[in-house]
Tab-separated table of N, CA and C in Angstrom:
chain	number	residue	atom	x	y	z
A	393	ARG	N	46.404	95.533	30.941
A	393	ARG	CA	45.957	94.944	32.012
A	393	ARG	C	44.403	95.048	32.443
A	394	SER	N	44.435	94.167	33.197
A	394	SER	CA	43.382	93.520	33.838
A	394	SER	C	42.813	94.701	35.198
A	395	PRO	N	41.702	94.689	35.181
A	395	PRO	CA	40.953	95.914	36.479
A	395	PRO	C	41.560	94.993	37.735
A	396	ARG	N	41.755	93.587	37.906
A	396	ARG	CA	42.159	93.264	38.961
A	396	ARG	C	43.563	93.251	39.167
A	397	ALA	N	44.335	93.352	38.039
A	397	ALA	CA	45.871	92.999	38.060
A	397	ALA	C	46.254	95.091	38.736
A	398	ALA	N	45.450	95.922	38.049
A	398	ALA	CA	45.963	97.053	38.748
A	398	ALA	C	45.387	97.693	40.043
A	399	ALA	N	44.290	96.645	40.673
A	399	ALA	CA	43.560	97.166	42.014
A	399	ALA	C	44.993	96.554	43.022
A	400	ALA	N	45.495	94.856	42.386
A	400	ALA	CA	46.542	94.490	43.244
A	400	ALA	C	47.797	95.496	43.028
A	401	ALA	N	48.061	95.756	42.314
A	401	ALA	CA	49.215	96.468	42.167
A	401	ALA	C	49.111	98.039	42.636
A	402	ALA	N	47.950	98.505	42.516
A	402	ALA	CA	47.848	99.535	43.859
A	402	ALA	C	47.701	99.376	45.016
A	403	GLU	N	47.100	98.154	45.548
A	403	GLU	CA	47.148	97.444	47.098
A	403	GLU	C	48.765	96.983	47.412
A	404	MET	N	49.257	96.455	46.401
A	404	MET	CA	50.869	96.129	46.707
A	404	MET	C	51.349	97.868	47.116
A	405	ARG	N	51.219	98.819	46.364
A	405	ARG	CA	51.779	100.039	46.640
A	405	ARG	C	51.356	101.136	47.671
A	406	ARG	N	50.435	100.675	48.029
A	406	ARG	CA	49.855	101.228	49.339
A	406	ARG	C	50.448	100.554	50.620
A	407	LEU	N	50.474	98.806	50.477
A	407	LEU	CA	51.372	97.963	51.469
A	407	LEU	C	52.618	98.416	51.536
A	408	LYS	N	53.381	98.617	50.298
A	408	LYS	CA	54.814	98.981	50.642
A	408	LYS	C	54.999	100.341	51.168
A	409	GLN	N	54.076	101.384	50.651
A	409	GLN	CA	54.250	102.506	51.520
A	409	GLN	C	54.138	102.695	52.782
A	410	ASN	N	53.467	102.108	53.055
A	410	ASN	CA	52.635	101.592	54.798
A	410	ASN	C	53.858	100.769	55.574
A	411	ALA	N	54.481	99.325	54.619
A	411	ALA	CA	55.532	99.349	55.432
A	411	ALA	C	56.901	100.240	55.596
A	412	GLN	N	57.214	101.131	54.382
A	412	GLN	CA	58.156	101.828	54.745
A	412	GLN	C	57.894	103.207	55.444
A	413	GLU	N	56.651	103.527	55.688
A	413	GLU	CA	56.247	104.442	57.168
A	413	GLU	C	56.540	103.658	58.118
A	414	HIS	N	55.979	102.452	58.262
A	414	HIS	CA	56.267	102.052	59.676
A	414	HIS	C	57.759	101.723	59.962
A	415	GLN	N	58.658	101.032	58.861
A	415	GLN	CA	60.038	100.666	58.768
A	415	GLN	C	60.915	102.163	59.594
A	416	LYS	N	60.043	103.459	58.511
A	416	LYS	CA	60.766	104.814	59.494
A	416	LYS	C	60.842	104.911	60.780
A	417	LYS	N	59.306	104.556	61.222
A	417	LYS	CA	59.019	104.685	62.687
A	417	LYS	C	59.757	103.964	63.451
A	418	MET	N	59.811	102.452	63.050
A	418	MET	CA	60.606	101.807	64.109
A	418	MET	C	62.337	102.015	63.978
A	419	ASP	N	62.389	102.688	62.906
A	419	ASP	CA	64.059	102.989	63.085
A	419	ASP	C	64.290	103.946	64.060
A	420	GLN	N	63.437	105.136	63.633
A	420	GLN	CA	63.348	106.381	64.652
A	420	GLN	C	63.540	105.682	66.407
A	421	LEU	N	62.534	104.954	66.432
A	421	LEU	CA	62.450	104.376	67.838
A	421	LEU	C	63.461	103.515	68.249
A	422	PHE	N	64.050	102.840	66.977
A	422	PHE	CA	65.675	102.210	67.519
A	422	PHE	C	66.258	102.810	67.806
A	423	GLN	N	66.217	103.940	67.618
A	423	GLN	CA	67.732	105.333	67.870
A	423	GLN	C	67.560	105.693	69.147
A	424	LYS	N	66.072	105.991	69.093
A	424	LYS	CA	65.898	106.813	70.604
A	424	LYS	C	66.091	105.621	71.406
A	425	ILE	N	65.828	104.794	71.600
A	425	ILE	CA	66.604	103.241	72.817
A	425	ILE	C	67.995	103.790	72.624
A	426	LYS	N	68.453	103.566	71.285
A	426	LYS	CA	70.297	103.299	71.649
A	426	LYS	C	70.345	104.233	71.970
A	427	SER	N	69.990	105.898	72.010
A	427	SER	CA	70.508	106.611	72.574
A	427	SER	C	70.505	106.644	74.241
A	428	GLN	N	69.171	106.461	74.835
A	428	GLN	CA	68.682	106.150	75.964
A	428	GLN	C	69.473	105.444	76.748
A	429	ARG	N	69.838	103.786	75.915
A	429	ARG	CA	70.789	102.696	76.491
A	429	ARG	C	72.143	103.312	76.680
A	430	SER	N	72.626	104.223	75.728
A	430	SER	CA	74.312	104.699	75.638
A	430	SER	C	74.168	105.766	76.940
A	431	GLY	N	72.987	106.718	77.045
A	431	GLY	CA	72.940	107.631	78.135
A	431	GLY	C	73.031	107.179	79.704
A	432	LEU	N	72.063	105.605	79.751
A	432	LEU	CA	72.360	104.803	80.843
A	432	LEU	C	73.386	104.562	80.889
A	433	TYR	N	74.268	103.304	80.488
A	433	TYR	CA	75.330	103.163	80.189
A	433	TYR	C	76.510	104.110	80.752
A	434	ALA	N	76.343	105.263	80.019
A	434	ALA	CA	77.434	106.764	80.828
A	434	ALA	C	77.160	106.868	82.159
A	435	ARG	N	75.869	106.503	82.467
A	435	ARG	CA	75.503	107.123	83.723
A	435	ARG	C	75.609	106.149	84.633
A	436	GLN	N	75.697	104.553	84.164
A	436	GLN	CA	76.287	103.618	85.119
A	436	GLN	C	77.893	104.129	84.859
A	437	LEU	N	78.713	104.310	84.108
A	437	LEU	CA	79.831	103.923	84.174
A	437	LEU	C	80.389	105.812	85.084
A	438	VAL	N	79.925	106.349	85.200
A	438	VAL	CA	79.819	107.510	86.258
A	438	VAL	C	79.683	107.204	87.729
A	439	LYS	N	78.523	106.426	87.555
A	439	LYS	CA	78.389	106.345	89.108
A	439	LYS	C	79.155	104.682	89.370
A	440	GLU	N	79.784	104.243	88.716
A	440	GLU	CA	81.268	103.131	89.139
A	440	GLU	C	82.106	104.081	89.694
A	441	ALA	N	82.405	105.174	88.583
A	441	ALA	CA	84.079	105.885	88.955
A	441	ALA	C	83.723	106.874	90.131
A	442	THR	N	82.430	107.219	90.035
A	442	THR	CA	82.115	107.625	91.498
A	442	THR	C	82.545	107.008	92.664
A	443	ALA	N	82.472	105.932	92.782
A	443	ALA	CA	82.273	105.068	93.816
A	443	ALA	C	83.894	104.559	93.751
A	444	LYS	N	84.357	104.592	93.298
A	444	LYS	CA	85.981	104.151	93.154
A	444	LYS	C	86.530	105.417	93.846
A	445	VAL	N	86.545	106.214	93.344
A	445	VAL	CA	86.940	107.978	93.775
A	445	VAL	C	86.582	107.942	95.240
A	446	VAL	N	85.449	107.644	95.678
A	446	VAL	CA	84.834	107.936	97.019
A	446	VAL	C	85.907	106.992	97.749
A	447	ILE	N	86.080	105.896	97.826
A	447	ILE	CA	86.778	104.768	98.190
A	447	ILE	C	88.380	105.195	98.162
A	448	ALA	N	89.065	105.858	97.344
A	448	ALA	CA	89.965	106.463	97.525
A	448	ALA	C	90.231	108.037	98.081
A	449	GLU	N	89.532	108.253	98.503
A	449	GLU	CA	89.225	109.449	98.924
A	449	GLU	C	89.141	109.350	100.854
A	450	ASP	N	87.970	107.798	100.697
A	450	ASP	CA	87.930	107.390	101.964
A	450	ASP	C	89.363	106.787	102.875
A	451	SER	N	90.133	106.723	102.084
A	451	SER	CA	91.165	105.731	102.217
A	451	SER	C	91.968	106.945	102.747
A	452	LEU	N	92.047	108.695	102.584
A	452	LEU	CA	92.710	109.260	103.244
A	452	LEU	C	92.632	109.298	104.752
A	453	MET	N	91.015	109.146	105.051
A	453	MET	CA	91.130	109.263	106.435
A	453	MET	C	91.594	107.940	107.280
A	454	LYS	N	92.131	106.586	106.909
A	454	LYS	CA	93.192	106.051	107.287
A	454	LYS	C	94.132	106.505	107.471
A	455	CYS	N	94.310	107.188	106.691
A	455	CYS	CA	95.674	107.787	106.398
A	455	CYS	C	95.692	108.697	107.775
A	456	SER	N	94.820	109.633	107.816
A	456	SER	CA	94.667	110.569	109.079
A	456	SER	C	94.550	109.825	110.458
A	457	GLU	N	93.869	108.755	110.945
A	457	GLU	CA	94.234	107.982	111.377
A	457	GLU	C	95.065	107.543	112.192
A	458	ALA	N	95.665	106.974	111.238
A	458	ALA	CA	97.406	106.373	111.067
A	458	ALA	C	98.259	107.499	111.721
A	459	GLU	N	97.928	108.722	111.697
A	459	GLU	CA	98.711	109.666	112.147
A	459	GLU	C	98.574	110.166	113.008
A	460	MET	N	97.283	110.083	113.638
A	460	MET	CA	97.258	110.772	115.353
A	460	MET	C	98.382	110.360	115.991
A	461	PRO	N	99.016	109.404	116.313
A	461	PRO	CA	99.798	109.479	117.648
A	461	PRO	C	100.777	110.349	117.463
A	462	PHE	N	101.017	111.347	116.191
A	462	PHE	CA	102.340	111.843	115.767
A	462	PHE	C	102.084	113.629	116.265
A	463	LEU	N	100.351	113.433	116.454
A	463	LEU	CA	99.387	114.519	116.437
A	463	LEU	C	99.740	114.859	117.887
A	464	LYS	N	100.125	114.696	119.267
A	464	LYS	CA	99.492	114.155	120.153
A	464	LYS	C	100.255	116.049	120.817
A	465	GLY	N	101.580	116.405	119.951
A	465	GLY	CA	101.960	117.518	120.845
A	465	GLY	C	103.288	117.391	120.970
A	466	ILE	N	103.946	116.010	120.758
A	466	ILE	CA	105.191	115.432	121.179
A	466	ILE	C	106.080	115.894	119.838
A	467	GLU	N	106.816	116.225	120.001
A	467	GLU	CA	108.067	116.925	119.511
A	467	GLU	C	108.176	115.478	118.732
A	468	VAL	N	109.052	114.342	119.329
A	468	VAL	CA	109.231	113.132	118.786
A	468	VAL	C	108.851	112.052	119.572
A	469	LEU	N	108.018	111.043	118.833
A	469	LEU	CA	107.332	110.063	120.013
A	469	LEU	C	108.667	108.893	120.454
A	470	PRO	N	108.320	108.504	121.520
A	470	PRO	CA	109.290	107.282	121.872
A	470	PRO	C	109.126	106.383	120.576
A	471	LYS	N	110.471	105.228	120.919
A	471	LYS	CA	110.577	104.585	119.552
A	471	LYS	C	109.761	102.966	119.763
A	472	GLU	N	109.574	102.998	120.927
A	472	GLU	CA	107.816	101.694	120.773
A	472	GLU	C	106.958	102.459	120.543
A	473	GLU	N	106.539	103.666	120.348
A	473	GLU	CA	105.401	104.463	119.812
A	473	GLU	C	105.531	104.632	118.416
A	474	SER	N	106.150	105.192	118.223
A	474	SER	CA	106.639	105.607	116.622
A	474	SER	C	107.078	104.323	115.405
A	475	VAL	N	107.300	103.319	115.815
A	475	VAL	CA	107.514	102.089	115.154
A	475	VAL	C	106.340	101.509	114.782
A	476	PRO	N	105.270	101.226	115.335
A	476	PRO	CA	104.024	101.063	115.235
A	476	PRO	C	103.515	101.827	114.439
A	477	ALA	N	103.471	103.155	114.882
A	477	ALA	CA	103.142	104.415	114.375
A	477	ALA	C	103.031	104.407	112.727
A	478	LEU	N	104.424	104.539	112.593
A	478	LEU	CA	105.183	104.536	111.469
A	478	LEU	C	104.869	103.461	110.274
A	479	ARG	N	104.279	102.514	110.928
A	479	ARG	CA	104.072	101.113	110.195
A	479	ARG	C	102.808	101.231	109.350
A	480	ALA	N	101.802	101.745	110.429
A	480	ALA	CA	100.851	102.381	110.296
A	480	ALA	C	100.565	102.811	109.091
A	481	CYS	N	101.266	104.503	109.448
A	481	CYS	CA	101.385	105.067	108.247
A	481	CYS	C	101.471	104.334	106.552
A	482	ASP	N	102.278	103.954	106.889
A	482	ASP	CA	103.051	103.040	105.547
A	482	ASP	C	101.809	101.980	104.953
A	483	LEU	N	101.070	101.353	106.047
A	483	LEU	CA	99.977	100.333	105.539
A	483	LEU	C	99.424	101.383	104.678
A	484	ALA	N	98.873	102.869	105.273
A	484	ALA	CA	97.861	103.516	105.217
A	484	ALA	C	98.168	104.380	103.760
A	485	ILE	N	99.509	104.375	103.537
A	485	ILE	CA	100.068	105.339	102.223
A	485	ILE	C	99.737	104.420	101.460
A	486	LYS	N	100.214	102.933	102.002
A	486	LYS	CA	99.900	101.779	100.283
A	486	LYS	C	98.185	101.520	100.032
A	487	ALA	N	97.658	101.959	100.966
A	487	ALA	CA	96.135	101.472	100.524
A	487	ALA	C	95.639	102.683	100.377
A	488	SER	N	95.915	103.960	100.177
A	488	SER	CA	95.344	105.030	99.558
A	488	SER	C	95.921	104.919	97.926
A	489	LEU	N	97.289	104.634	98.019
A	489	LEU	CA	97.834	104.302	96.576
A	489	LEU	C	97.354	103.585	95.540
A	490	ALA	N	96.930	102.218	96.167
A	490	ALA	CA	96.350	101.447	95.557
A	490	ALA	C	94.600	102.010	95.228
A	491	ALA	N	93.818	102.203	96.296
A	491	ALA	CA	92.428	102.845	96.162
A	491	ALA	C	92.839	104.109	94.778
A	492	GLU	N	93.943	104.929	95.081
A	492	GLU	CA	93.702	106.478	93.876
A	492	GLU	C	94.075	105.386	92.733
A	493	GLY	N	94.919	104.803	92.816
A	493	GLY	CA	95.419	104.183	91.418
A	493	GLY	C	94.465	103.168	90.476
A	494	ALA	N	93.313	102.765	91.548
A	494	ALA	CA	92.549	101.856	90.734
A	494	ALA	C	91.416	102.839	90.236
A	495	ALA	N	91.183	104.133	91.076
A	495	ALA	CA	90.265	104.865	90.274
A	495	ALA	C	90.747	105.367	88.998
A	496	VAL	N	91.838	105.898	89.280
A	496	VAL	CA	92.706	107.086	87.872
A	496	VAL	C	92.417	105.573	86.630
A	497	ALA	N	93.152	104.048	87.053
A	497	ALA	CA	92.977	103.410	85.542
A	497	ALA	C	91.839	103.569	85.147
A	498	PHE	N	90.570	103.085	86.075
A	498	PHE	CA	89.136	102.997	85.619
A	498	PHE	C	89.091	104.317	84.997
A	499	LEU	N	88.843	105.062	85.396
A	499	LEU	CA	88.590	106.918	84.652
A	499	LEU	C	88.903	106.851	83.210
A	500	ARG	N	90.809	106.665	83.489
A	500	ARG	CA	91.529	106.876	81.921
A	500	ARG	C	90.752	105.745	81.213
A	501	SER	N	90.559	104.447	81.513
A	501	SER	CA	89.991	103.337	80.520
A	501	SER	C	88.739	104.202	80.150
A	502	LYS	N	88.124	104.810	80.663
A	502	LYS	CA	86.417	104.501	80.732
A	502	LYS	C	85.781	105.996	80.094
A	503	ILE	N	86.910	107.241	80.230
A	503	ILE	CA	86.273	108.720	79.543
A	503	ILE	C	86.479	108.252	78.333
A	504	PRO	N	87.236	107.418	77.147
A	504	PRO	CA	87.173	107.838	75.976
A	504	PRO	C	85.766	107.389	75.567
A	505	GLU	N	85.264	106.341	76.329
A	505	GLU	CA	83.992	105.450	76.090
A	505	GLU	C	83.044	106.309	76.670
A	506	VAL	N	83.201	107.254	77.540
A	506	VAL	CA	81.919	107.709	77.849
A	506	VAL	C	81.446	109.209	76.565
A	507	LYS	N	82.684	109.743	76.289
A	507	LYS	CA	82.654	110.422	75.595
A	507	LYS	C	82.022	110.405	73.814
A	508	ARG	N	82.245	108.781	73.785
A	508	ARG	CA	81.785	108.223	72.659
A	508	ARG	C	80.197	107.883	72.788
A	509	LEU	N	80.136	107.308	74.045
A	509	LEU	CA	78.558	107.086	74.229
A	509	LEU	C	77.435	108.125	74.562
A	510	ALA	N	78.291	109.058	75.369
A	510	ALA	CA	77.154	110.235	75.932
A	510	ALA	C	76.515	110.853	75.045
A	511	ILE	N	75.283	110.706	74.999
A	511	ILE	CA	74.567	112.220	73.938
A	511	ILE	C	74.662	113.603	74.708
A	512	GLU	N	74.536	113.497	76.048
A	512	GLU	CA	74.318	114.677	76.929
A	512	GLU	C	75.811	114.578	77.581
A	513	GLN	N	76.890	116.126	77.490
A	513	GLN	CA	78.091	116.613	77.651
A	513	GLN	C	78.365	116.203	78.937
A	514	SER	N	77.097	116.083	80.025
A	514	SER	CA	77.140	116.076	81.680
A	514	SER	C	78.124	114.381	82.268
A	515	ALA	N	77.812	113.284	81.395
A	515	ALA	CA	78.646	112.529	81.710
A	515	ALA	C	80.025	112.445	81.443
A	516	SER	N	80.520	113.135	80.230
A	516	SER	CA	81.984	113.185	79.949
A	516	SER	C	82.507	114.409	81.288
A	517	THR	N	81.583	115.503	81.760
A	517	THR	CA	81.990	116.341	82.469
A	517	THR	C	82.330	115.714	83.774
A	518	ASP	N	81.314	115.099	84.638
A	518	ASP	CA	81.633	114.320	85.760
A	518	ASP	C	82.287	113.456	85.240
A	519	MET	N	82.902	112.851	84.510
A	519	MET	CA	84.131	111.949	84.572
A	519	MET	C	85.115	112.993	84.498
A	520	GLU	N	85.500	113.335	84.020
A	520	GLU	CA	86.518	114.693	83.972
A	520	GLU	C	87.208	115.254	84.988
A	521	GLN	N	85.536	115.885	85.895
A	521	GLN	CA	85.784	116.288	87.750
A	521	GLN	C	86.248	114.853	88.288
A	522	LEU	N	85.683	113.468	87.855
A	522	LEU	CA	86.438	112.817	89.002
A	522	LEU	C	87.580	112.873	88.938
A	523	LEU	N	88.434	112.543	87.899
A	523	LEU	CA	89.562	112.698	87.403
A	523	LEU	C	90.319	113.399	88.406
A	524	LYS	N	90.058	114.820	88.134
A	524	LYS	CA	90.763	116.156	88.749
A	524	LYS	C	90.242	115.663	90.581
A	525	ARG	N	89.056	115.292	90.904
A	525	ARG	CA	89.833	114.823	92.420
A	525	ARG	C	90.505	113.853	92.778
A	526	THR	N	90.699	112.575	91.981
A	526	THR	CA	91.645	111.473	92.221
A	526	THR	C	93.314	112.491	92.167
A	527	ALA	N	93.204	113.292	91.225
A	527	ALA	CA	94.239	114.135	91.405
A	527	ALA	C	94.624	114.813	92.895
A	528	THR	N	93.681	115.459	93.051
A	528	THR	CA	93.542	116.351	94.365
A	528	THR	C	94.069	115.110	95.617
A	529	CYS	N	92.806	113.748	95.366
A	529	CYS	CA	94.028	112.851	96.612
A	529	CYS	C	95.215	112.402	96.617
A	530	ARG	N	95.738	112.200	95.097
A	530	ARG	CA	96.924	111.985	94.938
A	530	ARG	C	98.353	112.999	95.810
A	531	GLU	N	97.724	114.133	95.380
A	531	GLU	CA	98.428	114.962	95.974
A	531	GLU	C	98.664	114.740	97.727
A	532	LYS	N	97.810	114.789	98.014
A	532	LYS	CA	97.325	114.489	99.637
A	532	LYS	C	98.124	113.278	99.737
A	533	ILE	N	98.015	112.229	99.430
A	533	ILE	CA	98.510	111.121	99.770
A	533	ILE	C	100.325	111.477	99.476
A	534	ASP	N	100.588	112.240	98.547
A	534	ASP	CA	102.035	112.524	98.272
A	534	ASP	C	103.086	113.129	99.538
A	535	SER	N	101.569	114.155	99.865
A	535	SER	CA	101.947	115.116	100.655
A	535	SER	C	102.182	114.107	102.473
A	536	PHE	N	101.279	113.123	102.581
A	536	PHE	CA	101.617	112.539	103.642
A	536	PHE	C	102.541	111.484	103.979
A	537	LYS	N	102.977	110.949	102.432
A	537	LYS	CA	104.201	110.326	102.320
A	537	LYS	C	105.054	111.171	102.792
A	538	GLN	N	105.296	112.277	102.665
A	538	GLN	CA	106.398	113.039	102.269
A	538	GLN	C	106.564	113.038	104.223
A	539	GLU	N	105.742	113.605	104.961
A	539	GLU	CA	105.558	113.578	106.330
A	539	GLU	C	105.973	112.525	106.777
A	540	THR	N	105.455	111.147	106.447
A	540	THR	CA	105.764	110.085	107.073
A	540	THR	C	106.997	110.537	107.079
A	541	GLU	N	107.749	110.357	106.160
A	541	GLU	CA	109.023	109.990	105.880
A	541	GLU	C	110.217	111.245	106.652
A	542	GLN	N	109.297	112.475	107.089
A	542	GLN	CA	110.058	113.397	107.653
A	542	GLN	C	109.853	112.724	109.380
A	543	ARG	N	108.419	112.274	109.727
A	543	ARG	CA	108.717	111.538	110.689
A	543	ARG	C	109.867	110.559	111.148
A	544	ARG	N	109.721	109.702	109.949
A	544	ARG	CA	110.969	108.292	110.244
A	544	ARG	C	112.378	109.222	110.607
A	545	SER	N	112.540	110.164	109.535
A	545	SER	CA	113.624	110.640	109.892
A	545	SER	C	114.031	110.767	111.339
A	546	SER	N	112.880	111.582	111.736
A	546	SER	CA	113.030	112.384	112.947
A	546	SER	C	113.229	111.600	114.175
A	547	SER	N	112.413	110.252	114.147
A	547	SER	CA	112.437	109.190	114.969
A	547	SER	C	113.624	108.122	114.650
A	548	CYS	N	114.631	108.147	113.791
A	548	CYS	CA	115.442	107.911	113.232
A	548	CYS	C	116.960	108.417	114.289
A	549	LEU	N	116.720	110.016	114.007
A	549	LEU	CA	117.490	111.188	114.913
A	549	LEU	C	117.449	110.451	116.268
A	550	ALA	N	116.268	110.978	116.462
A	550	ALA	CA	116.029	110.436	118.017
A	550	ALA	C	116.584	109.463	118.200
A	551	ASP	N	116.672	108.519	117.782
A	551	ASP	CA	117.522	107.027	118.152
A	551	ASP	C	118.996	107.019	118.509
A	552	VAL	N	119.227	107.676	117.682
A	552	VAL	CA	120.670	108.108	117.341
A	552	VAL	C	121.360	108.653	118.549
A	553	MET	N	120.460	109.751	118.780
A	553	MET	CA	120.563	110.592	119.809
A	553	MET	C	121.028	110.351	121.137
A	554	VAL	N	119.847	108.953	121.712
A	554	VAL	CA	119.381	108.135	122.449
A	554	VAL	C	121.383	107.794	122.941
A	555	HIS	N	121.010	106.508	121.865
A	555	HIS	CA	122.325	106.136	121.745
A	555	HIS	C	123.743	106.963	121.956
A	556	MET	N	123.836	108.219	121.401
A	556	MET	CA	125.051	108.427	121.376
A	556	MET	C	125.391	109.003	123.073
A	557	GLN	N	124.187	109.682	123.856
A	557	GLN	CA	124.213	110.263	124.832
A	557	GLN	C	124.441	108.947	125.780
A	558	LYS	N	123.877	107.829	125.539
A	558	LYS	CA	124.793	106.329	126.188
A	558	LYS	C	125.887	106.408	126.086
A	559	ALA	N	126.482	106.383	125.207
A	559	ALA	CA	127.830	106.454	124.591
A	559	ALA	C	128.643	107.406	125.594
A	560	VAL	N	128.720	108.600	125.446
A	560	VAL	CA	128.970	109.539	126.008
A	560	VAL	C	128.835	109.340	127.388
A	561	SER	N	128.117	109.206	127.846
A	561	SER	CA	127.591	108.679	129.609
A	561	SER	C	128.425	107.651	129.799
A	562	ALA	N	128.750	106.597	128.999
A	562	ALA	CA	129.452	105.046	129.547
A	562	ALA	C	130.908	105.385	129.394
A	563	SER	N	131.063	106.240	128.193
A	563	SER	CA	132.794	106.983	128.250
A	563	SER	C	132.812	107.667	129.314
A	564	ALA	N	132.225	108.826	129.440
A	564	ALA	CA	132.630	109.734	131.320
A	564	ALA	C	132.908	108.705	132.514
A	565	GLU	N	131.995	107.649	132.103
A	565	GLU	CA	132.226	106.522	133.417
A	565	GLU	C	133.272	105.530	132.985
A	566	LEU	N	133.716	105.432	132.397
A	566	LEU	CA	135.022	104.613	131.865
A	566	LEU	C	136.004	105.512	132.527
A	567	LYS	N	135.781	106.759	131.860
A	567	LYS	CA	137.096	108.069	132.504
A	567	LYS	C	137.397	107.862	133.711
A	568	LYS	N	136.192	107.581	134.562
A	568	LYS	CA	135.954	107.928	136.124
A	568	LYS	C	136.798	106.761	136.712
A	569	TRP	N	136.226	105.551	135.842
A	569	TRP	CA	136.826	104.586	136.656
A	569	TRP	C	138.516	104.643	136.127
A	570	ALA	N	138.991	104.902	134.768
A	570	ALA	CA	140.550	104.661	134.465
A	570	ALA	C	141.398	105.565	135.671
A	571	SER	N	140.628	106.960	136.283
A	571	SER	CA	140.964	107.646	137.103
A	571	SER	C	141.487	107.009	138.032
A	572	ILE	N	140.856	106.391	138.776
A	572	ILE	CA	140.567	105.522	140.020
A	572	ILE	C	141.648	104.558	140.150
A	573	CYS	N	141.947	103.479	139.050
A	573	CYS	CA	142.669	102.703	138.523
A	573	CYS	C	143.828	103.347	138.667
């Protein structure tokens, strides 16, 4: 071998070693960027899920507002007040169920992804906590729905009682007139 060829071969080995070292550093850098990107994406999913859960929880306020006419202390509202109030309760229940359902669907679809992506456990834990908040929200909606049905039954019963009293009164009036004739 010539000295030039030996020098060129040594230079090639040095360049190859440098290239391998740089490639190793770049691979480490790409891995670090990938994990940071995954963490950021997981945080973004937590943020989106939180917004959906907050919307579901805020919808419970609509239920409370719709319930206000029934909280006046009056045993049973008159029909002209109870019908629109019950309709408002039904609409609030429907909106709350839709918001809660959207939050749960989002969480259930994204929790496995966050578990797979997140380097840190906090994003996954946050998503699980949000799912628990939706369960609490659902319990409150179900309770409100049950109370609304009880109010509807009471309102119907009161309406029946009013009609029964009118019928008894009319019957007594008929008996009075029948005894005169």
